[in-house]
Every structure is written in structure tokens, then in C-alpha cells.
mmCIF file of C-alpha atoms (C1' of nucleotides) in Angstrom:
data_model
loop_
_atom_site.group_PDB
_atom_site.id
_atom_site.type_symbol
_atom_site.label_atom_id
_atom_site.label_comp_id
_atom_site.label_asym_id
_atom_site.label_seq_id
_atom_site.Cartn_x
_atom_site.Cartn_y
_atom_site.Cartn_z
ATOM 1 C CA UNK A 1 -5.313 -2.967 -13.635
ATOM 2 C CA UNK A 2 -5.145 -2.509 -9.682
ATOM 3 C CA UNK A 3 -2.251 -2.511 -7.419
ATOM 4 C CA UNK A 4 -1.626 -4.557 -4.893
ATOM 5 C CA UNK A 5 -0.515 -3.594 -1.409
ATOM 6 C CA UNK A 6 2.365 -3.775 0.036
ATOM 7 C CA UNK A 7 2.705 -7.074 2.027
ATOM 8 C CA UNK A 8 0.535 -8.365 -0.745
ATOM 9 C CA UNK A 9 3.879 -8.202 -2.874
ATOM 10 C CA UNK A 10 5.372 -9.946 -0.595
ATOM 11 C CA UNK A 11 3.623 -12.764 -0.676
ATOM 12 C CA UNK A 12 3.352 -12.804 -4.285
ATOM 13 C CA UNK A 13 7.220 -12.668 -4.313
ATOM 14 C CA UNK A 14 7.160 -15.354 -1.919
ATOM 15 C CA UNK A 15 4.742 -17.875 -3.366
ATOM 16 C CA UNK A 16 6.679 -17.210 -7.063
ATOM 17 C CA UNK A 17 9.702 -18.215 -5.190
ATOM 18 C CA UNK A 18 8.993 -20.753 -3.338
ATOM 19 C CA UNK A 19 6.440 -22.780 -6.039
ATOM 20 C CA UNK A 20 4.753 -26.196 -4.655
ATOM 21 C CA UNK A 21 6.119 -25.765 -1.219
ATOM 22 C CA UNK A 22 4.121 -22.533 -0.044
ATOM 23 C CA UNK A 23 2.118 -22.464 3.155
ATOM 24 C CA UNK A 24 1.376 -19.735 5.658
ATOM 25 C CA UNK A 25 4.599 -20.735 7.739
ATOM 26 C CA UNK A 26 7.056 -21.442 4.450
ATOM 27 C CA UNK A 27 6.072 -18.007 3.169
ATOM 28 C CA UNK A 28 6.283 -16.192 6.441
ATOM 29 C CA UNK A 29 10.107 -17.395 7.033
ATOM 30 C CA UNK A 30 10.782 -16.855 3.402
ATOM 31 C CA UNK A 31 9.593 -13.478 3.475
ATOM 32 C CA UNK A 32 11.274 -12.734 7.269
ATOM 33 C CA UNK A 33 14.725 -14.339 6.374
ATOM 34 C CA UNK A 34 15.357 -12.424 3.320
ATOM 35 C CA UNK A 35 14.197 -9.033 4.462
ATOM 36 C CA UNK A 36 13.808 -8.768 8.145
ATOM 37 C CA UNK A 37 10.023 -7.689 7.558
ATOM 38 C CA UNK A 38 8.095 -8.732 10.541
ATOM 39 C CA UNK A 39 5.188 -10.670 9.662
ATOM 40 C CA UNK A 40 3.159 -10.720 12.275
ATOM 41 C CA UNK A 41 1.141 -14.504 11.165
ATOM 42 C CA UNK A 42 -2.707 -12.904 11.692
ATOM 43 C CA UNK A 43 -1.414 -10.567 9.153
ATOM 44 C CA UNK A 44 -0.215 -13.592 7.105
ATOM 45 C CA UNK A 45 -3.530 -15.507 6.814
ATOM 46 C CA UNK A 46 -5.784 -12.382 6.408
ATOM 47 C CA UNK A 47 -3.667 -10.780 3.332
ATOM 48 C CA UNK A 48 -3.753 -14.609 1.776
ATOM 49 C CA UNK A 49 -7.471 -15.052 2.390
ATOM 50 C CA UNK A 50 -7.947 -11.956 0.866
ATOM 51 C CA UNK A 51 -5.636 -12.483 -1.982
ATOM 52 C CA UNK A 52 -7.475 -15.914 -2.754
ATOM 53 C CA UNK A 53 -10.729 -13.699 -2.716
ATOM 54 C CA UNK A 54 -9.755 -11.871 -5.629
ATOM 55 C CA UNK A 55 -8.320 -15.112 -6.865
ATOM 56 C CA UNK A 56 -5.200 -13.940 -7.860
ATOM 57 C CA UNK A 57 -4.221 -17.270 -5.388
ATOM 58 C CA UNK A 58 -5.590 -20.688 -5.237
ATOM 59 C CA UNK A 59 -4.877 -22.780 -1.788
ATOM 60 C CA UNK A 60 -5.641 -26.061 -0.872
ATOM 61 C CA UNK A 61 -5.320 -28.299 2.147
ATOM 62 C CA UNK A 62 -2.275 -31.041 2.021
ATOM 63 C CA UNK A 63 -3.123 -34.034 2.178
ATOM 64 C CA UNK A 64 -1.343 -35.362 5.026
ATOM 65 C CA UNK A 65 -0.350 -33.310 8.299
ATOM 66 C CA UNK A 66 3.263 -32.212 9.034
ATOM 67 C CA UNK A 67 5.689 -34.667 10.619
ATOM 68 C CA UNK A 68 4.643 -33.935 14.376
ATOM 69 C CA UNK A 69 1.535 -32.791 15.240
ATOM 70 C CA UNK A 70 -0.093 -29.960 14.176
ATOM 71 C CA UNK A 71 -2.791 -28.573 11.674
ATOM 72 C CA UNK A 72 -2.964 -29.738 8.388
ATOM 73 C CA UNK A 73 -0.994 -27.197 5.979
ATOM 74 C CA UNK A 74 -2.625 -24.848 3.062
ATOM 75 C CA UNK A 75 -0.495 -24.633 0.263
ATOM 76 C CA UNK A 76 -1.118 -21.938 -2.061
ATOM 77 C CA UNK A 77 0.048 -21.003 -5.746
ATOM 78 C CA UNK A 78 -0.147 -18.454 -7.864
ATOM 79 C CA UNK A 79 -3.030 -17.718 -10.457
ATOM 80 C CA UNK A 80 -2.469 -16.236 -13.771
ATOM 81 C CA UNK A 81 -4.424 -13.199 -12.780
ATOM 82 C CA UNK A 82 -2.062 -13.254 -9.686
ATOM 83 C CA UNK A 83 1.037 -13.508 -11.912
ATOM 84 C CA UNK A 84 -0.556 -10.075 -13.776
ATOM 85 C CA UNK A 85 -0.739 -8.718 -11.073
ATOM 86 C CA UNK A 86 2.384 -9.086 -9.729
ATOM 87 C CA UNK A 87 4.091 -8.424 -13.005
ATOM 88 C CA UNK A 88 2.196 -5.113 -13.146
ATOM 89 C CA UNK A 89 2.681 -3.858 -9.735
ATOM 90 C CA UNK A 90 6.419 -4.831 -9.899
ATOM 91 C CA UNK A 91 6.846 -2.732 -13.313
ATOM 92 C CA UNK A 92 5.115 0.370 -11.850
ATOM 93 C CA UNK A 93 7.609 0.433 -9.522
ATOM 94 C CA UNK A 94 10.710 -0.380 -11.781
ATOM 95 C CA UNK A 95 9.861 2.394 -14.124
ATOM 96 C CA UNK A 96 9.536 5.136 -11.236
ATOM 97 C CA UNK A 97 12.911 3.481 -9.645
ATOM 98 C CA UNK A 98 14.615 3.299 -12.912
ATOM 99 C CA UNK A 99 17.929 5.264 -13.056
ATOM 100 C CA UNK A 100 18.022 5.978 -9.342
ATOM 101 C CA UNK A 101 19.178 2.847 -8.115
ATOM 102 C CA UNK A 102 22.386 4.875 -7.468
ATOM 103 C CA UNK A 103 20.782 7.251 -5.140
ATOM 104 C CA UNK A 104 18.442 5.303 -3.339
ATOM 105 C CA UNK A 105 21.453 2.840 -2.162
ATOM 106 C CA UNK A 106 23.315 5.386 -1.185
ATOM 107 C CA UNK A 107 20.222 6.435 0.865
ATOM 108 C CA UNK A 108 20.058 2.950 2.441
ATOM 109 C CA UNK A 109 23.769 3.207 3.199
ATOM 110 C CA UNK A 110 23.614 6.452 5.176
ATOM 111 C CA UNK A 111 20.713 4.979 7.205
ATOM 112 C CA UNK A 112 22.763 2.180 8.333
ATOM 113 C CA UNK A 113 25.703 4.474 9.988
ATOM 114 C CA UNK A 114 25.282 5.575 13.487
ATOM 115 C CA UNK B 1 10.814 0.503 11.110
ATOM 116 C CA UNK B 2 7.578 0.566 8.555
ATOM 117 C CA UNK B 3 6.726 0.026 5.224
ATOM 118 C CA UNK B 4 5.090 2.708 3.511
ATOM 119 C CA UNK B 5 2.394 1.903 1.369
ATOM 120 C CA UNK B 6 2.319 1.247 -2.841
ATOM 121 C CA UNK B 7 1.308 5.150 -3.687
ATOM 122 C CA UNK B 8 3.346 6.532 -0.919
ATOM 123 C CA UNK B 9 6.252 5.100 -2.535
ATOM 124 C CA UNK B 10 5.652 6.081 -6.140
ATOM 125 C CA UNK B 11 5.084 9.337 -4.155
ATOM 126 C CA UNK B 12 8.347 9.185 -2.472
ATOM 127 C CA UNK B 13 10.429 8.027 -5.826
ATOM 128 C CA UNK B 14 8.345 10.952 -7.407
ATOM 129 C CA UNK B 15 10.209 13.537 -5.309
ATOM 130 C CA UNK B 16 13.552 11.857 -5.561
ATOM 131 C CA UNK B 17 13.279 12.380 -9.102
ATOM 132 C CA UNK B 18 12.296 15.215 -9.321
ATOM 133 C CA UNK B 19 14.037 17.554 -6.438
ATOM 134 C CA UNK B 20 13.348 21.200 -6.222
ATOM 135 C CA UNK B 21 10.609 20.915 -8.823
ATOM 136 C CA UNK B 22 8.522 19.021 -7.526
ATOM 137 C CA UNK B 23 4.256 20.105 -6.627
ATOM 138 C CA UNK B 24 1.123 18.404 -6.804
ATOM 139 C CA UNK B 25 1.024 18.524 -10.804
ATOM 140 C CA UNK B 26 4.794 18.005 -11.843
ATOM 141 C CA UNK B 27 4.223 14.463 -9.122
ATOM 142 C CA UNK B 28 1.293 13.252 -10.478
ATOM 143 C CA UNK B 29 2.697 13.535 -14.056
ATOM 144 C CA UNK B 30 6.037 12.255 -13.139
ATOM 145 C CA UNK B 31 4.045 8.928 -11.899
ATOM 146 C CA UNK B 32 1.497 8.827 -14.607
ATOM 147 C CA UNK B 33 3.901 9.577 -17.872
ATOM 148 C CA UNK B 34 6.702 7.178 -16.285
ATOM 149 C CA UNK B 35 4.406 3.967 -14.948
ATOM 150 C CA UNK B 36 1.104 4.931 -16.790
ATOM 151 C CA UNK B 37 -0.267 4.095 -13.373
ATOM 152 C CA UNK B 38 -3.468 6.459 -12.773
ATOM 153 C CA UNK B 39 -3.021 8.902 -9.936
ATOM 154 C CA UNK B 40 -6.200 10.829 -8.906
ATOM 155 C CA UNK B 41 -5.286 14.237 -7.680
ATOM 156 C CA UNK B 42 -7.896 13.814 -4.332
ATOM 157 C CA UNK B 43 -5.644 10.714 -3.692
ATOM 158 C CA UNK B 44 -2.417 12.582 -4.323
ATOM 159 C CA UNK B 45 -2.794 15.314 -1.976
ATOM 160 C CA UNK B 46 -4.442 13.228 0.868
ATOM 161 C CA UNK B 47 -1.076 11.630 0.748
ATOM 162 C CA UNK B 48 1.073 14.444 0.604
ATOM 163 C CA UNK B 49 -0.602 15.416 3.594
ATOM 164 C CA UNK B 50 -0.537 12.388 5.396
ATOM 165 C CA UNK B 51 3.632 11.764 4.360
ATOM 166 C CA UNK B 52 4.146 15.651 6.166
ATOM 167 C CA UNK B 53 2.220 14.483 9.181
ATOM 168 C CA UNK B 54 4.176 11.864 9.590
ATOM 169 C CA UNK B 55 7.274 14.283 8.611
ATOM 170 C CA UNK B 56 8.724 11.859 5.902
ATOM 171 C CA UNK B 57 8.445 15.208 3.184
ATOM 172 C CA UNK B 58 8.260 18.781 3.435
ATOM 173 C CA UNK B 59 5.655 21.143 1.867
ATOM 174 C CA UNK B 60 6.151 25.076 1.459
ATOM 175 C CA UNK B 61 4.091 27.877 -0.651
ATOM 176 C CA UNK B 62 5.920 28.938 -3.210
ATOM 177 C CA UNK B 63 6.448 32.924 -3.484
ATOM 178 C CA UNK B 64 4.540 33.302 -6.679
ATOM 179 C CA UNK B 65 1.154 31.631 -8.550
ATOM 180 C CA UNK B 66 1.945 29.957 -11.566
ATOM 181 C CA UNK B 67 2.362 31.905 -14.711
ATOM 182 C CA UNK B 68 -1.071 32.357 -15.892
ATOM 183 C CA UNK B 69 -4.219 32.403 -13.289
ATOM 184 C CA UNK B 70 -4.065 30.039 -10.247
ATOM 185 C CA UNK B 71 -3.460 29.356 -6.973
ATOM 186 C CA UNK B 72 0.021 28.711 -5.361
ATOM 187 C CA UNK B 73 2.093 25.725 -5.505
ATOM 188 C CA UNK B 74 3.114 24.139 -2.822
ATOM 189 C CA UNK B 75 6.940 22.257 -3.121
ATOM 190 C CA UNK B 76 7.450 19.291 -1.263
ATOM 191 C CA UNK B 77 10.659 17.952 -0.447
ATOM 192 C CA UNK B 78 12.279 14.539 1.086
ATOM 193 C CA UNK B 79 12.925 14.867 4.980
ATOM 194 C CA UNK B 80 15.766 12.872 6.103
ATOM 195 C CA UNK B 81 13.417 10.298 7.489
ATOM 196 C CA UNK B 82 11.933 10.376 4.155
ATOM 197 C CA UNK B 83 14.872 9.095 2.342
ATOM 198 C CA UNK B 84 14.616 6.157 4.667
ATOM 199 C CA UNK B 85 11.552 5.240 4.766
ATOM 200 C CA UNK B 86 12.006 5.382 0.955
ATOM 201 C CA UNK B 87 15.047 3.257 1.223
ATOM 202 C CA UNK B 88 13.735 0.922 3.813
ATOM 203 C CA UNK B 89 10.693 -0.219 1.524
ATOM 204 C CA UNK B 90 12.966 -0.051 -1.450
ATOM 205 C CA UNK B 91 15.409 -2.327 0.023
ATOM 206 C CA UNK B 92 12.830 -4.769 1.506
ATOM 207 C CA UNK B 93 11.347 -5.611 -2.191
ATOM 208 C CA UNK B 94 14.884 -5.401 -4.115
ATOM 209 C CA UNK B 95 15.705 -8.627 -1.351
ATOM 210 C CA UNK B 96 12.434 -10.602 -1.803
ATOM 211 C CA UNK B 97 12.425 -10.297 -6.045
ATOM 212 C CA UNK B 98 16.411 -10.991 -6.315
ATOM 213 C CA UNK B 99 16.910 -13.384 -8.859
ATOM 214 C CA UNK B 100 13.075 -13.645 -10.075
ATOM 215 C CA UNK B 101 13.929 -11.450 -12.514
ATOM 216 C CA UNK B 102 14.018 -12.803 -15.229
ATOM 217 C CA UNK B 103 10.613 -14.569 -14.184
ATOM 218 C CA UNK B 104 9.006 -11.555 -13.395
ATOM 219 C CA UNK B 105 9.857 -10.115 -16.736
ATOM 220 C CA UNK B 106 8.688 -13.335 -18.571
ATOM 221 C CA UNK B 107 5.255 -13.025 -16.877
ATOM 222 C CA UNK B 108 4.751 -9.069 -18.114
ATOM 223 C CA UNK B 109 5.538 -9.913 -21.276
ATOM 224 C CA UNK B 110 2.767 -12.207 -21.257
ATOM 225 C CA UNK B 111 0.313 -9.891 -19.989
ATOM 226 C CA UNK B 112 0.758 -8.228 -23.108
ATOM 227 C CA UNK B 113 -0.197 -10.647 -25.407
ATOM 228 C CA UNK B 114 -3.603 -11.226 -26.744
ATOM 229 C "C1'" DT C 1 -5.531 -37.253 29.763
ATOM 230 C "C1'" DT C 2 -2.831 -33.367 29.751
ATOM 231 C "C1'" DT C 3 0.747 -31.001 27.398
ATOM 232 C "C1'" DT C 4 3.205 -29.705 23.558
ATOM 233 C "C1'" DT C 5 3.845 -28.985 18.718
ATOM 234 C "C1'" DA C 6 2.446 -27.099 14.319
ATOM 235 C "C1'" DC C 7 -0.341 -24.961 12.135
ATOM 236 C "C1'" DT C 8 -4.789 -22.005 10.377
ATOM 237 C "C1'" DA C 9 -8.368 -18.546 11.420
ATOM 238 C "C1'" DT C 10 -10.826 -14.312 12.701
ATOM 239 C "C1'" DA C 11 -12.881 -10.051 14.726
ATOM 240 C "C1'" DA C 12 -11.877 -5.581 15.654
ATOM 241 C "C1'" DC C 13 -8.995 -2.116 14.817
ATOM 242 C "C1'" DT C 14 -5.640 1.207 12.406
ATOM 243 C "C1'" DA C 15 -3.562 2.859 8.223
ATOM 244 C "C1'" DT C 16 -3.688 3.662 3.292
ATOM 245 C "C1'" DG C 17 -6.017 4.598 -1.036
ATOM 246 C "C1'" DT C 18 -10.085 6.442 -3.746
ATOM 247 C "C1'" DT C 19 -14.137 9.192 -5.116
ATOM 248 C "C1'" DA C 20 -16.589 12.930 -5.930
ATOM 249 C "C1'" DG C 21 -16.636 16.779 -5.302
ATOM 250 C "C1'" DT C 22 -15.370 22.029 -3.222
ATOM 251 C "C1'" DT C 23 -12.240 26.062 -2.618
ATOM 252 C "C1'" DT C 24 -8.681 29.437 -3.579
ATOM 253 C "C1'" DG C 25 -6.715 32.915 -6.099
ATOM 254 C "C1'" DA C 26 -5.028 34.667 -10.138
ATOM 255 C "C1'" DT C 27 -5.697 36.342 -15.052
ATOM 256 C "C1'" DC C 28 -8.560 37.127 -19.215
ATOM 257 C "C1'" DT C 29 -12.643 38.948 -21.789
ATOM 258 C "C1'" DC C 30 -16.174 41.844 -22.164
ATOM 259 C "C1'" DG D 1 -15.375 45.328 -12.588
ATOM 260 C "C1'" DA D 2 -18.350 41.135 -13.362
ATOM 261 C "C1'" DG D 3 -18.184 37.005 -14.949
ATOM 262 C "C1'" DA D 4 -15.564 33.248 -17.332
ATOM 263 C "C1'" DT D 5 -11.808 30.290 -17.066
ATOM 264 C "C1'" DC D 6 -7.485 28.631 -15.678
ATOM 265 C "C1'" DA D 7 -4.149 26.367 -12.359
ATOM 266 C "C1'" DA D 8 -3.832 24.609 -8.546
ATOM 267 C "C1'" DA D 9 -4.750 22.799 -3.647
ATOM 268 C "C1'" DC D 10 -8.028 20.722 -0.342
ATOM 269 C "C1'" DT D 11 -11.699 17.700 2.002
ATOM 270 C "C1'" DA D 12 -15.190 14.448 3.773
ATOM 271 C "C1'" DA D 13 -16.800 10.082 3.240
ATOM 272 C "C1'" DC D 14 -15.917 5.768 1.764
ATOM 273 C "C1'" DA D 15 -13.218 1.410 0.361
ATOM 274 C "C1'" DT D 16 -9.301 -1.417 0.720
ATOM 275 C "C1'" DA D 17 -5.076 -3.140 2.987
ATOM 276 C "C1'" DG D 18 -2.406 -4.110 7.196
ATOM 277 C "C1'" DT D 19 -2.105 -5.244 12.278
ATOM 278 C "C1'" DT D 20 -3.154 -6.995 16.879
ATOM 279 C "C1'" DA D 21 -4.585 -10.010 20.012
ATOM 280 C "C1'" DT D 22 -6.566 -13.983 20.566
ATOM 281 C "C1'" DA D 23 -8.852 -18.442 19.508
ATOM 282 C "C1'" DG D 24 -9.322 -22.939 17.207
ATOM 283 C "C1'" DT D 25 -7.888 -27.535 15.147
ATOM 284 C "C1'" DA D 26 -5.463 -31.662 14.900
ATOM 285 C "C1'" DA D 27 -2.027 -34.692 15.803
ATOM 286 C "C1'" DA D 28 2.006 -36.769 18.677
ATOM 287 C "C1'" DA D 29 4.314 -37.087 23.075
ATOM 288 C "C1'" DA D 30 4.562 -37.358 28.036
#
DNA sequence: TTTTTACTATAACTATGTTAGTTTGATCTC
DNA sequence: GAGATCAAACTAACATAGTTATAGTAAAAA
């Protein structure tokens, strides 16, 4: 099985999280307010219209617009191929990380001085 | 700052792990025997090359060829900026998959089964 | 009817990852 | 000492993922 990229993670993090109530500006903010990852929205609607491509996501148009103007939200959701996906790419990286959780926050520490 | 990308940080946790000792074979075998994820060499040592470039590792010849026939190793180690960028992308996916877990785990094992 | 709000979309570009090889330099066998 | 063969690094061309800058849609408010 493949690997997704990077951001791609993200935003299958996000979408697990976040279940019935993820759009393209629900996941941005979830994704931005827990990390501080900038993500830039252009970046946001290519990576999910690629990701429902490989339909490892499925979106659909709401029903109804939001309370004030505005486009009519896509909310998307995960696949079970997505799921795989991001089960596998999240092992990969547990396995290489595993015993040096230690180090690496000690890394992330040191960065943070001046 | 950036995000490196998916191989780049296998790469990166790679020579974390695996400090002084660490050349094109010892990384690719660290990643493949640890995630079973498949790392062609080509792909390996485009991105050794790229990482020094961009002066997040190190490379040097080593003194002598390998016991028996063959070219020269070349050791790479982590640059300071390195262990950053290592800890930077590191940090940005521990945030997004806190408390998933469980969920995450749930969904592997399910890949699994037939 | 013009402006503002809330959202999605996309084309063109840059960065990262992969493939299918080639090259280098040593040692072994004859 | 002329291949064979081993251990390793490298590369060009291509494919995929990420970003930028900008445009489009649809509704409510002024």
C-alpha cells in the first residue's frame, strides 16, 4: 500500500476527528488550531479533490447554505480505503519513531529556546 | 517553518536511530526491516541529496571501502536544523492524532483482517 | 443594486517521490 | 592482469504532492 503525503495526513487526521461536521473551512481551523500549520485554503481544496480522486474520501454538498450568506458547504468523510490508508501511513511512522520519543522531544524543546 | 515530506522523515528518524552508523544501506534497511515500508535505493539517495542541499544532514566519504569489493560509503549525519525540521514535523502530527489513538489502532487492526 | 460574508475551485507552479537504469571502485577467480 | 562479481553511490526523466495567486458562486445585508 501507498503513502500518503504529508498534508494529506492532515486531513485524514482531521476528517477522523471531526466526523459529520467536516468541510474545507472546519478542517482547515481544526488542522491550524491544533498545530499552527498554515493551510493556505487553495492548498486545502486541491489535496481534498485529490484525495476524493483516489477515493480514499467521499464529499457531498449540504443541503442547506451556512447561516449568512455564502457557498453551500462540502462535507467530506472518510472511506474505508481512506481509513487504510491512514492507519498504514500512521504505523510506518510509529514503528520508525518508536523508542525515540525521548529524543525527539528533547529536540523540539531545544528548538524552542532562544 | 516547513514540513518535510513522508520519506524525508522516515529518512530523518532513520539517522536519529541510527547515529554514527548510518549510509545509504544501513538507512534503507533501518526503514524497510522496522516499517516494512519499501524504499528504492534511486529514491533514497535523491533524498539524501536533496536533505544536504537544503543542509538539514551531513554526508562525508568514509576513509575506507567496505570490507569486501565496493565503493565508499558515504555517512550522513543530522545538522542542527535537521533535528528541527525533524522535530517540527514530528510535533505537528503527534498534535493532530492526540487522542485518536485508540481509533487509529482499531482501524489497522482491521486492515489486517480478511 | 452594490457590498459583504462564507464558502469552493482551479491553473500554473514548486517540491517531493519513483523508476529504470548507469557508474565507481574494490576484491576475487582464472 | 582480464574479466567476473560485489558493495555501494549516483542520475535523468517522470509522477505525485503541495503552494500560490486568483477567480467563482451564492446568499444576506446595506
Amino acid at each position: 500500500m501507498k503513502a500518503v503525503g504529508e498534508l494529506e495526513h492532515l486531513v485524514l487526521l482531521a476528517l477522523l476527528r471531526l466526523g459529520d461536521s467536516a468541510y474545507g473551512v472546519s478542517i482547515r481551523q481544526e488542522i491550524e488550531h491544533r498545530t499552527g500549520r498554515d493551510v493556505p485554503t487553495g492548498a486545502l481544496y486541491t489535496v481534498l479533490g485529490r484525495l476524493e480522486e483516489k477515493g480514499l474520501v467521499c464529499g457531498r454538498a449540504a443541503e442547506v447554505g451556512p447561516d449568512r450568506g455564502g457557498r453551500r458547504r462540502k462535507y467530506y468523510t472518510l472511506e474505508p480505503s481512506g481509513e487504510r490508508a491512514l492507519a498504514h501511513s500512521h504505523t510506518i511512522l510509529r514503528k520508525m519513531a518508536a523508542g525515540l520519543e525521548k529524543k525527539i522531544e528533547a529536540l523540539a524543546l531545544a528548538a524552542e529556546q532562544p
